[in-house]
PDB file of C-alpha atoms in Angstrom:
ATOM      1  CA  UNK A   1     -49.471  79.347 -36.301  1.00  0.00           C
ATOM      2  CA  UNK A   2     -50.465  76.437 -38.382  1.00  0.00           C
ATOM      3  CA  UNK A   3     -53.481  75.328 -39.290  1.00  0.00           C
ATOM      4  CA  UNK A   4     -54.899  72.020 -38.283  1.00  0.00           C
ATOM      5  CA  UNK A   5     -57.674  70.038 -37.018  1.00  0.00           C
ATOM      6  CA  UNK A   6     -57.517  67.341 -34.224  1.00  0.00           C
ATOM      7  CA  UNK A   7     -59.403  64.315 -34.656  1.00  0.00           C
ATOM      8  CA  UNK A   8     -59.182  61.870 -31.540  1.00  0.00           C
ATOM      9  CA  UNK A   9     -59.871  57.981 -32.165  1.00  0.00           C
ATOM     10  CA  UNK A  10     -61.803  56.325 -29.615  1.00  0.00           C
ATOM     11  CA  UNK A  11     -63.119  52.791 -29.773  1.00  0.00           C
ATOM     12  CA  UNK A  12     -64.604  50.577 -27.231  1.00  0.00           C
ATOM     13  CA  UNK A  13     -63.538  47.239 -26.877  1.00  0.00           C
ATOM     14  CA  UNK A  14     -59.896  48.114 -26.311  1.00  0.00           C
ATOM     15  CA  UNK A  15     -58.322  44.413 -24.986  1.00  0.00           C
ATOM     16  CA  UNK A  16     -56.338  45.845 -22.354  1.00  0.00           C
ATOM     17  CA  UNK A  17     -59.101  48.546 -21.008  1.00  0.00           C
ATOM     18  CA  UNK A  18     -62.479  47.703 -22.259  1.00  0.00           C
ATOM     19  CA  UNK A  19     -64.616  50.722 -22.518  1.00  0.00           C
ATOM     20  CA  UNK A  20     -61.673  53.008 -21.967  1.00  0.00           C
ATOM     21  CA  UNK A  21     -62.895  56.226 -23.244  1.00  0.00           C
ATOM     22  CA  UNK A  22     -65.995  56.087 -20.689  1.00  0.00           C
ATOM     23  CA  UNK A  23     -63.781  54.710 -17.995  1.00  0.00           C
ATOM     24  CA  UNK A  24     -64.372  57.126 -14.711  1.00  0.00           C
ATOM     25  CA  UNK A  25     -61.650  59.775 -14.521  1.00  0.00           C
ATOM     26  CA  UNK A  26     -61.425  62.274 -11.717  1.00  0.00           C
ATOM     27  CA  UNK A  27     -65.342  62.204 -11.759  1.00  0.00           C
ATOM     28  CA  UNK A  28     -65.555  62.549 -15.671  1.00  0.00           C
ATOM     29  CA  UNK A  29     -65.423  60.129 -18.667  1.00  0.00           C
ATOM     30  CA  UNK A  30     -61.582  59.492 -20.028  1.00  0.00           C
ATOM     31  CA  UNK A  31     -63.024  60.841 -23.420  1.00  0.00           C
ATOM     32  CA  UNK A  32     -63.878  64.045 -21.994  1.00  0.00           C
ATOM     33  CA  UNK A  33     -60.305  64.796 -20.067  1.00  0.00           C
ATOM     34  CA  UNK A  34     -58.799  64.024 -23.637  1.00  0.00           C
ATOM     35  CA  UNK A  35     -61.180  66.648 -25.665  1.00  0.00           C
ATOM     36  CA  UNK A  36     -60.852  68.984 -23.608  1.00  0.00           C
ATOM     37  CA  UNK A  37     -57.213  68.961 -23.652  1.00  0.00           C
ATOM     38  CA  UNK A  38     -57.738  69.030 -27.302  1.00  0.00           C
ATOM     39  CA  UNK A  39     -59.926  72.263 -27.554  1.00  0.00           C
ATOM     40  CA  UNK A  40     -57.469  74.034 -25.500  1.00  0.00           C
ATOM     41  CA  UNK A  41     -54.564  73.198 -28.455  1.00  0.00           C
ATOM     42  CA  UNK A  42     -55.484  75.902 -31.020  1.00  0.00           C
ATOM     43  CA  UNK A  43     -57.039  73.795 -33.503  1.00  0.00           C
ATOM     44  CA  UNK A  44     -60.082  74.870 -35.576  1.00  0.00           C
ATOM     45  CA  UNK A  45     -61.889  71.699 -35.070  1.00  0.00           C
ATOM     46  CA  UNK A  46     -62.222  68.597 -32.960  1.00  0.00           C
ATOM     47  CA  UNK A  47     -63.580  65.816 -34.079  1.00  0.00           C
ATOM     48  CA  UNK A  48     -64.147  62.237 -32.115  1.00  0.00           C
ATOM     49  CA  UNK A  49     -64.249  59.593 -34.517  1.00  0.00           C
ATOM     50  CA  UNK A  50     -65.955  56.397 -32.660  1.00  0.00           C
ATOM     51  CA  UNK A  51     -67.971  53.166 -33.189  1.00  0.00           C
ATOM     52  CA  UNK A  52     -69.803  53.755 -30.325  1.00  0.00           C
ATOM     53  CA  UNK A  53     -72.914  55.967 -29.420  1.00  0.00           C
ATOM     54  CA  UNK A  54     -72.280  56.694 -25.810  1.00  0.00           C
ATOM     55  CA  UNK A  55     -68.295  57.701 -26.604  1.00  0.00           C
ATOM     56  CA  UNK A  56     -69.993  60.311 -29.366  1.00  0.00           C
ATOM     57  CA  UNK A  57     -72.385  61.461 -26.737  1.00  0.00           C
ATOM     58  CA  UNK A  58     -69.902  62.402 -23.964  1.00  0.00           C
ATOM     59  CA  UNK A  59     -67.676  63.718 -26.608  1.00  0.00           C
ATOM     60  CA  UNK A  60     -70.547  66.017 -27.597  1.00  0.00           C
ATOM     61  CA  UNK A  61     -71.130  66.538 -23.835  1.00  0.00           C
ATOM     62  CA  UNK A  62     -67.443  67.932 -23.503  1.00  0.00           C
ATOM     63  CA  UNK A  63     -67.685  70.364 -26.693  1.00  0.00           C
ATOM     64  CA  UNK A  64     -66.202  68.043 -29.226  1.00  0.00           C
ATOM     65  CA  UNK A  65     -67.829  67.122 -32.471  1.00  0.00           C
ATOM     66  CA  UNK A  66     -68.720  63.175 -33.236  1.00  0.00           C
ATOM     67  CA  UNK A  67     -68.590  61.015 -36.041  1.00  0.00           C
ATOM     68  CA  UNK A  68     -69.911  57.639 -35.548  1.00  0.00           C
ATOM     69  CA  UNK A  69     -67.150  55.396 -38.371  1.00  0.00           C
ATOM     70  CA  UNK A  70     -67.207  51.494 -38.894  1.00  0.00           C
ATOM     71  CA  UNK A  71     -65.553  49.079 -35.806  1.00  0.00           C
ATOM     72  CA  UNK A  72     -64.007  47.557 -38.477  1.00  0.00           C
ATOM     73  CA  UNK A  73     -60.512  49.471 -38.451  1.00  0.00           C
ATOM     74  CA  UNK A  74     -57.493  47.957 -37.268  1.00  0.00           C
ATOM     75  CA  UNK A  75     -55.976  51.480 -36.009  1.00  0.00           C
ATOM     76  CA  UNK A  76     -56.573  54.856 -35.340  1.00  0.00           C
ATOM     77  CA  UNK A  77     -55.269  56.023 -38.294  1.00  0.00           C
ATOM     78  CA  UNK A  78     -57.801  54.058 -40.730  1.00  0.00           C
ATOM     79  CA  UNK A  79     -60.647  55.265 -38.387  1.00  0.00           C
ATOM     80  CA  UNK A  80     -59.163  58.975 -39.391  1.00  0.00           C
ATOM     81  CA  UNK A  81     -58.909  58.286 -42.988  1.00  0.00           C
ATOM     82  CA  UNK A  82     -62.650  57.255 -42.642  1.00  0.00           C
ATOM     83  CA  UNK A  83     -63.179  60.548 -41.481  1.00  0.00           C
ATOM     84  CA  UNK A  84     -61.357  62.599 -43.926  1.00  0.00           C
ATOM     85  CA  UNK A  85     -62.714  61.233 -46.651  1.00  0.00           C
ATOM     86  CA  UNK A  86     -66.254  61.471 -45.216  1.00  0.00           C
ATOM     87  CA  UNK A  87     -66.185  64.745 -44.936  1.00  0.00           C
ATOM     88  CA  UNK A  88     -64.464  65.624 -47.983  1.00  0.00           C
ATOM     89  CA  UNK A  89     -61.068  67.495 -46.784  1.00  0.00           C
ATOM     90  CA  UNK A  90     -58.946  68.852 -49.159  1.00  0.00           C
ATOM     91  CA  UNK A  91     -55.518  66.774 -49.909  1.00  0.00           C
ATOM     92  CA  UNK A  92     -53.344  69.532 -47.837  1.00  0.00           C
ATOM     93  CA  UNK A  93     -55.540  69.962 -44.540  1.00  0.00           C
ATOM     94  CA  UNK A  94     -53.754  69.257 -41.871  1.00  0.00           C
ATOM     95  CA  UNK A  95     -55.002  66.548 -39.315  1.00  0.00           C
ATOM     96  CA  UNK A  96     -53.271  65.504 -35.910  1.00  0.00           C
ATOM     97  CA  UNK A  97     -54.254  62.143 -34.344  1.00  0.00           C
ATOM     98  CA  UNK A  98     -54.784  62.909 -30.456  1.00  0.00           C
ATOM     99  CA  UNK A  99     -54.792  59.180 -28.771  1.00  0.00           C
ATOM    100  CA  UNK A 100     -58.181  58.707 -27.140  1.00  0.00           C
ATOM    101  CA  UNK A 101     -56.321  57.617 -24.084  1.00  0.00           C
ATOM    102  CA  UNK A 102     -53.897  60.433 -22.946  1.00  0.00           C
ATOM    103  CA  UNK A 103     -56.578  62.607 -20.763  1.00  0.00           C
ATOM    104  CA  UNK A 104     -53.033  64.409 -19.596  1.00  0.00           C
ATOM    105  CA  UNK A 105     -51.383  65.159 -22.803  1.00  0.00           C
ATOM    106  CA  UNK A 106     -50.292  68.795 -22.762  1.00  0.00           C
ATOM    107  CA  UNK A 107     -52.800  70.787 -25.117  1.00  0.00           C
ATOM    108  CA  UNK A 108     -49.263  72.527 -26.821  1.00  0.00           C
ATOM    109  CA  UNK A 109     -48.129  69.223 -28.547  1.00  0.00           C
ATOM    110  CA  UNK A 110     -51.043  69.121 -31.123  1.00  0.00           C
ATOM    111  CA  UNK A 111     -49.558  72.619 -32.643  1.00  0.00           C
ATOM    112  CA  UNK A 112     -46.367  71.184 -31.630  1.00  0.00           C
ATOM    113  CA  UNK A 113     -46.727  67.873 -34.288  1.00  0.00           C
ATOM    114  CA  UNK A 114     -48.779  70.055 -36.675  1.00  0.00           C
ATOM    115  CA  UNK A 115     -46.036  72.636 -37.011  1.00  0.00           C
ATOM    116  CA  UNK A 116     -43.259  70.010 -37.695  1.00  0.00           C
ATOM    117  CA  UNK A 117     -44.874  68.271 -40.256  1.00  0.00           C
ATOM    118  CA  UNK A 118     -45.352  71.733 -41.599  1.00  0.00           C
ATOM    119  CA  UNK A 119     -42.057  72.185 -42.257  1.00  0.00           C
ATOM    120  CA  UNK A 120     -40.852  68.968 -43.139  1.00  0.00           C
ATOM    121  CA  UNK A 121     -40.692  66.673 -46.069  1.00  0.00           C
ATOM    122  CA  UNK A 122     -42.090  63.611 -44.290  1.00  0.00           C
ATOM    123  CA  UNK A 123     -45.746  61.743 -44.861  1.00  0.00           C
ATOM    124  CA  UNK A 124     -45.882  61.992 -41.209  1.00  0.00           C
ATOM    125  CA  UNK A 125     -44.936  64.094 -37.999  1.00  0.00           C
ATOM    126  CA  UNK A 126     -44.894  62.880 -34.708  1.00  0.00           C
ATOM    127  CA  UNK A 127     -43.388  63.600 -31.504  1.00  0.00           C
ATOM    128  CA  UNK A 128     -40.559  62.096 -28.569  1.00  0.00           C
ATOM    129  CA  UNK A 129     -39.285  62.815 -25.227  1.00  0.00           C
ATOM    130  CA  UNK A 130     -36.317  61.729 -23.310  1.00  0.00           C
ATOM    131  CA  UNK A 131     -36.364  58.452 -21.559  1.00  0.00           C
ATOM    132  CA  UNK A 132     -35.114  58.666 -18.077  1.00  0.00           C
ATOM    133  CA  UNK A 133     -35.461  55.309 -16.051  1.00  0.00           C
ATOM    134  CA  UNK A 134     -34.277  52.139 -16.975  1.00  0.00           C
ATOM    135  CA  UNK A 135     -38.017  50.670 -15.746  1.00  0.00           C
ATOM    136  CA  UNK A 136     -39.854  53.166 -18.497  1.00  0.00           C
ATOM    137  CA  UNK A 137     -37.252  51.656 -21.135  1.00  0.00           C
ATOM    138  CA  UNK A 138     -38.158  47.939 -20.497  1.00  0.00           C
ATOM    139  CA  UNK A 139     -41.148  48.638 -19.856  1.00  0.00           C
ATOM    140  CA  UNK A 140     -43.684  47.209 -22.973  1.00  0.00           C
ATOM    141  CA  UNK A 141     -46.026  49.768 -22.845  1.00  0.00           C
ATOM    142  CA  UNK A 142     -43.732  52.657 -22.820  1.00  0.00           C
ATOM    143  CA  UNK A 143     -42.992  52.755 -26.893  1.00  0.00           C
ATOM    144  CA  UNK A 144     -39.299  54.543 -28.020  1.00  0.00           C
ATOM    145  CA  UNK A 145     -38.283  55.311 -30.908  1.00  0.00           C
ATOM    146  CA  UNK A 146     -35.230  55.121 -32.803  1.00  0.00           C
ATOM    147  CA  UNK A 147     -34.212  57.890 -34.819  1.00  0.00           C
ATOM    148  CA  UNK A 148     -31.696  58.752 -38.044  1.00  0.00           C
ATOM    149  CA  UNK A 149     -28.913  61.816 -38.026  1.00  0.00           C
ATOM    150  CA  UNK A 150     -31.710  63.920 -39.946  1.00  0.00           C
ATOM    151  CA  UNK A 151     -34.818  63.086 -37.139  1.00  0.00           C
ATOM    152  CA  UNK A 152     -36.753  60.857 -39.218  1.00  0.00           C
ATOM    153  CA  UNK A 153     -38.099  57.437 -37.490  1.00  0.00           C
ATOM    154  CA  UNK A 154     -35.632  54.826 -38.019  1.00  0.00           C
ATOM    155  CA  UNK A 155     -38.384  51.721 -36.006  1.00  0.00           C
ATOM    156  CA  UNK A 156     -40.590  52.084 -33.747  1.00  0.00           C
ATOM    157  CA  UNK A 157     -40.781  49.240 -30.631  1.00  0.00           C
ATOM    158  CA  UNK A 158     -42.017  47.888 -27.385  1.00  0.00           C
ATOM    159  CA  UNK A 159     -38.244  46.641 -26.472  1.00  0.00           C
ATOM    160  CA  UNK A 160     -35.631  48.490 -25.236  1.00  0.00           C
ATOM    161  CA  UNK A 161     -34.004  50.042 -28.095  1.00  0.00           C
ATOM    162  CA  UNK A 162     -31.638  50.732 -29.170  1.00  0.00           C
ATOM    163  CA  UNK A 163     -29.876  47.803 -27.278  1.00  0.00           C
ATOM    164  CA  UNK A 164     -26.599  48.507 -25.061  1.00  0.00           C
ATOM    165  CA  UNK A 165     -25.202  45.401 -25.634  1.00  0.00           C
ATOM    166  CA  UNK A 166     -22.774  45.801 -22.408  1.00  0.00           C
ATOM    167  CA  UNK A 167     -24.997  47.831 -19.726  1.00  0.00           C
ATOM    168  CA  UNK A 168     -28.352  45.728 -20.488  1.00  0.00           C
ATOM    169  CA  UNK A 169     -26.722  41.987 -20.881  1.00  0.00           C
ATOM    170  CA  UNK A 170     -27.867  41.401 -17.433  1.00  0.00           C
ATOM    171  CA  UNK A 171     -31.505  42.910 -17.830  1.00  0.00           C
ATOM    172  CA  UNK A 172     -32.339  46.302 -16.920  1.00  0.00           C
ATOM    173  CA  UNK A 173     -29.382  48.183 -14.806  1.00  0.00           C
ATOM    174  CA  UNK A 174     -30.086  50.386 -12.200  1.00  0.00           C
ATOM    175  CA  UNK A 175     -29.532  53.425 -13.999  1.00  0.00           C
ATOM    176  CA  UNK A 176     -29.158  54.189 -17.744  1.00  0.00           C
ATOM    177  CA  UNK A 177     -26.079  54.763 -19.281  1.00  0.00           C
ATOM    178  CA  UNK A 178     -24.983  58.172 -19.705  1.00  0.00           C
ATOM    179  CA  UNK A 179     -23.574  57.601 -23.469  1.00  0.00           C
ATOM    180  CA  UNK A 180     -27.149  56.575 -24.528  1.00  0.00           C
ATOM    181  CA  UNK A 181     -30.295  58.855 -25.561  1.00  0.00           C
ATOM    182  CA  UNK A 182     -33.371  57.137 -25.345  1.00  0.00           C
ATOM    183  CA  UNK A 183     -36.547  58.000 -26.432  1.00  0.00           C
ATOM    184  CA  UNK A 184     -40.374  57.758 -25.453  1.00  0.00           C
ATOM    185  CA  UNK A 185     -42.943  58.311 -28.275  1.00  0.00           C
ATOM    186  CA  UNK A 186     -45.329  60.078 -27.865  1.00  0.00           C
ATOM    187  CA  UNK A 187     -48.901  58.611 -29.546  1.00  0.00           C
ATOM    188  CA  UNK A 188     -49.546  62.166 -31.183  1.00  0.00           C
ATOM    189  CA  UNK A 189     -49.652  61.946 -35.243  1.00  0.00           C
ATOM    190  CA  UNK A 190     -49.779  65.001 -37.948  1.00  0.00           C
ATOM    191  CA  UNK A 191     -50.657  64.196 -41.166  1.00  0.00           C
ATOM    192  CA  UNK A 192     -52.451  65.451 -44.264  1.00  0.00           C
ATOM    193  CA  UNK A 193     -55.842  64.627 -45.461  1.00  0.00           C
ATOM    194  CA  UNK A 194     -53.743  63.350 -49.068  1.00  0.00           C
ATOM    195  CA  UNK A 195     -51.845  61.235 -47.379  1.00  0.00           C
ATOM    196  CA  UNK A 196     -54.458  59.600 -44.902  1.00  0.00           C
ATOM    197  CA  UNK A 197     -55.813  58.351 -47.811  1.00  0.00           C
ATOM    198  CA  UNK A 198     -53.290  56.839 -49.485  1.00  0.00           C
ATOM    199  CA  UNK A 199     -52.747  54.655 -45.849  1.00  0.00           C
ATOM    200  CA  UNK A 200     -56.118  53.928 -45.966  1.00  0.00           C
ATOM    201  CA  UNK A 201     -55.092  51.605 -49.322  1.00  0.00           C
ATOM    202  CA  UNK A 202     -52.015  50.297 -47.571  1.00  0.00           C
ATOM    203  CA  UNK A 203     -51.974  46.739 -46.701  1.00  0.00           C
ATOM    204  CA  UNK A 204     -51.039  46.332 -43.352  1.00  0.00           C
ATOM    205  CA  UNK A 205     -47.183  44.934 -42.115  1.00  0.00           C
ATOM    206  CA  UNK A 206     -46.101  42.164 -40.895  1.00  0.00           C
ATOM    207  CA  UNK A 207     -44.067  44.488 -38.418  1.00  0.00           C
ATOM    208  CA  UNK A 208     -47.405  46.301 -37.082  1.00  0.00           C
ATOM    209  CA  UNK A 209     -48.885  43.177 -36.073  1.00  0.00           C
ATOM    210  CA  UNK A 210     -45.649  42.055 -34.091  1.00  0.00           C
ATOM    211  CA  UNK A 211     -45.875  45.138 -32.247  1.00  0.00           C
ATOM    212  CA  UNK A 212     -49.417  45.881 -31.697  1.00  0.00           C
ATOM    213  CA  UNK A 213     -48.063  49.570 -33.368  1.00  0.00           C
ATOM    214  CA  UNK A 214     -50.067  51.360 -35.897  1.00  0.00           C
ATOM    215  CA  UNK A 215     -46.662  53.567 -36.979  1.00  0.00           C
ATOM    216  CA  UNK A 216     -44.950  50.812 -38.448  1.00  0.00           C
ATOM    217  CA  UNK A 217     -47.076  50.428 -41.400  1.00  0.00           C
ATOM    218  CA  UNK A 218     -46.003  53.630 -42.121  1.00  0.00           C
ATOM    219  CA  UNK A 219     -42.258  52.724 -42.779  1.00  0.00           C
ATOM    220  CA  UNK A 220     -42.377  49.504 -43.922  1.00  0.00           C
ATOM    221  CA  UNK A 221     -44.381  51.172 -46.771  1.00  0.00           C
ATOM    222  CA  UNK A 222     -40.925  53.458 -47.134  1.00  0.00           C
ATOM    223  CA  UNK A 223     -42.922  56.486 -46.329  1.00  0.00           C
ATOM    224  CA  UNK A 224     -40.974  59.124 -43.729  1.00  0.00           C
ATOM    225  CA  UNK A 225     -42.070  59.995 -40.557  1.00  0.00           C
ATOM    226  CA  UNK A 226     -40.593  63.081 -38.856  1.00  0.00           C
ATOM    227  CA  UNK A 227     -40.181  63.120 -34.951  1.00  0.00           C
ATOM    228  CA  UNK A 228     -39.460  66.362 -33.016  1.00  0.00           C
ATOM    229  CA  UNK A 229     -38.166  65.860 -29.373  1.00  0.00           C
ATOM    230  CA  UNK A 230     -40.367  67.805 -26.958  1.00  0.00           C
ATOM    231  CA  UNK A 231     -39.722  69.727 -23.578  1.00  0.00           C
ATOM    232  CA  UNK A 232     -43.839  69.169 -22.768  1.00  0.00           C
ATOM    233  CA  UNK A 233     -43.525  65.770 -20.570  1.00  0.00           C
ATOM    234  CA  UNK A 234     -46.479  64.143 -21.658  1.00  0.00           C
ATOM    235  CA  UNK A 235     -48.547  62.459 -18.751  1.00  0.00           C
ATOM    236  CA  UNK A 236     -49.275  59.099 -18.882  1.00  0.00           C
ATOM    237  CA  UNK A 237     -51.546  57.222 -21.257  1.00  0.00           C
ATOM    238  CA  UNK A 238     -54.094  55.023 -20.011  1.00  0.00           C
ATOM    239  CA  UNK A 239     -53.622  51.121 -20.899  1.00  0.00           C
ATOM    240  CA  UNK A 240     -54.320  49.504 -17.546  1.00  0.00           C
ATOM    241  CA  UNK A 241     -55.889  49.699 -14.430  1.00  0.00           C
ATOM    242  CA  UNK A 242     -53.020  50.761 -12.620  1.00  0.00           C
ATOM    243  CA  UNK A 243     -52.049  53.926 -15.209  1.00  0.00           C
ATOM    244  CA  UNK A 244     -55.814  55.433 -14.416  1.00  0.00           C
ATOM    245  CA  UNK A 245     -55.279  54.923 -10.691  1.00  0.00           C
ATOM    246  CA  UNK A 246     -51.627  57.153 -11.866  1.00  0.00           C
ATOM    247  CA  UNK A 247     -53.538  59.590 -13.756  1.00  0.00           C
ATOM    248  CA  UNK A 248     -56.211  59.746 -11.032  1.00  0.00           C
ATOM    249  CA  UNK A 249     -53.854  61.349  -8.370  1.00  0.00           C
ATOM    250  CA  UNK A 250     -51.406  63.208 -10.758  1.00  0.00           C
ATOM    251  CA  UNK A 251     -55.472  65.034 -11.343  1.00  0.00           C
ATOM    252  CA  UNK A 252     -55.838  64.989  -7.347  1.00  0.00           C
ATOM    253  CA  UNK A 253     -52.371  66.788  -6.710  1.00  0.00           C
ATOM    254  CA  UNK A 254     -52.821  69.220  -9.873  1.00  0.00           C
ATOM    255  CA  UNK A 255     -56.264  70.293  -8.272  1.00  0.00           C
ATOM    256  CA  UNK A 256     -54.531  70.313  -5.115  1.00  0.00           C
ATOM    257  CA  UNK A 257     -51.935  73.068  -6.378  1.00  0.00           C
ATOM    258  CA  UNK A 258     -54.198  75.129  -8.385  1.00  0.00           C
ATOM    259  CA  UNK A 259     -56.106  75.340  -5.370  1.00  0.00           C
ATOM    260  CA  UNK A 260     -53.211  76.543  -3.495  1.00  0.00           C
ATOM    261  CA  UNK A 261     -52.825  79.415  -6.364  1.00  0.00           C
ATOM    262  CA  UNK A 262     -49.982  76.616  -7.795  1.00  0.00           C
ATOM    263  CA  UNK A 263     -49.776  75.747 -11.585  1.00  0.00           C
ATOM    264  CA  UNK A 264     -52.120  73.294 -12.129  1.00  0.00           C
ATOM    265  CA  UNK A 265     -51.255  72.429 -15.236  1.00  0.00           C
TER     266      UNK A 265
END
């Protein structure tokens, strides 16, 4: 198995969900759902890297380390760098970026992105799943991802790409087309310690502001990012009220079956 670490970036004044990570989830903080889906992935460490004292407290609550970095950063990924160099790790350790707000990520895909950027040739590994429903494509906060014929990130967007000019001129059909293959990426990120600090110098793109999406610095600096297609159907990440009230009873039902001697999950 490969080695890696999972550090989880969690600030508070997200402007869609302020306070997310201490937002009440089935009876817990969000923060807490998402590290302990992290210690349950294999990695040797679990770090939550915050600008706030009562996110590093319930992260310590739930087993997770804390390290308290600057609310400066722009992204995630400049809060890790923070980290790494902080704390000194080597230029090959492995580091995956859990999303502070995906309490229902299967524990799997952090080995899962660590692996593939194992074995690849990219800066950066990350991960996809099918898209299914022509509401998840146009929907905004669903992101896909375009890919090349090797698997490496062609863009990264909000819209519905790629674009079928015929099936989608009147908006969103009622089913997908069956010639298309859409994707859904998946906010999990593998890199190593040498390279987080080389984005930490990295101006960022014009592209990444359009798009509100951290990834994109990554190409338009012509660095390659890797993306493996999944079979683990992530659960939903948490942007607005109405996904926690989602991942409140997708919790209720899983409790539900593992009570009945089911598969919670």
């Amino acid at each position: 198995m490969t080695a890696f670490v999972v550090v989880i970036p969690a600030r508070h004044g997200a402007s869609r969900l302020p306070g997310k990570p201490l937002r009440p989830l089935a009876g817990r903080p969000l923060i807490a759902h998402v590290c302990e889906r992290a210690l349950a992935s294999g990695a040797a460490q679990v770090l939550v890297a915050t600008d706030d004292e009562r996110i590093a407290a319930c992260a310590r609550a739930a087993g997770a380390e804390a390290v308290m970095t600057s609310p400066a950063h722009r992204s995630g990924t400049e809060r890790i760098a923070e980290v790494a160099e902080r704390l000194g790790w080597d230029e090959g350790r492995i580091v995956v970026n859990l999303q502070g707000d995906e309490p229902l990520v299967p524990p799997q895909l952090a080995a899962e992105a660590a692996a593939l950027l194992a074995r690849s040739g990219a800066a950066v590994a990350t991960l996809a799943a099918p898209l299914e429903t022509p509401a998840a494509l146009f929907d905004p906060n669903v992101v896909k991802v375009v890919c090349d014929a090797a698997g490496r990130a062609l863009y990264f967007s909000r819209a519905p790409v790629p674009w079928a000019r015929e099936a989608f001129a009147g908006g969103a059909p009622p089913a997908l087309p069956p010639a298309g293959a859409w994707l859904r990426h998946i906010g999990i990120y593998a890199y190593r310690a040498g390279f987080l600090r080389r984005y930490a110098g990295l101006p960022p793109s014009p592209l990444e502001a359009v798009e509100a999406l951290e990834q994109l610095r990554v190409l338009w600096h012509g660095e390659a990012i890797a993306v493996g297609i999944t079979a683990h159907r992530p659960g939903p990440g948490i942007d607005t009220e109405a996904d926690l009230a989602a991942a409140e009873a997708m919790l209720r039902e899983g409790g539900r079956r593992g009570a009945n001697g089911g598969d919670s999950g």
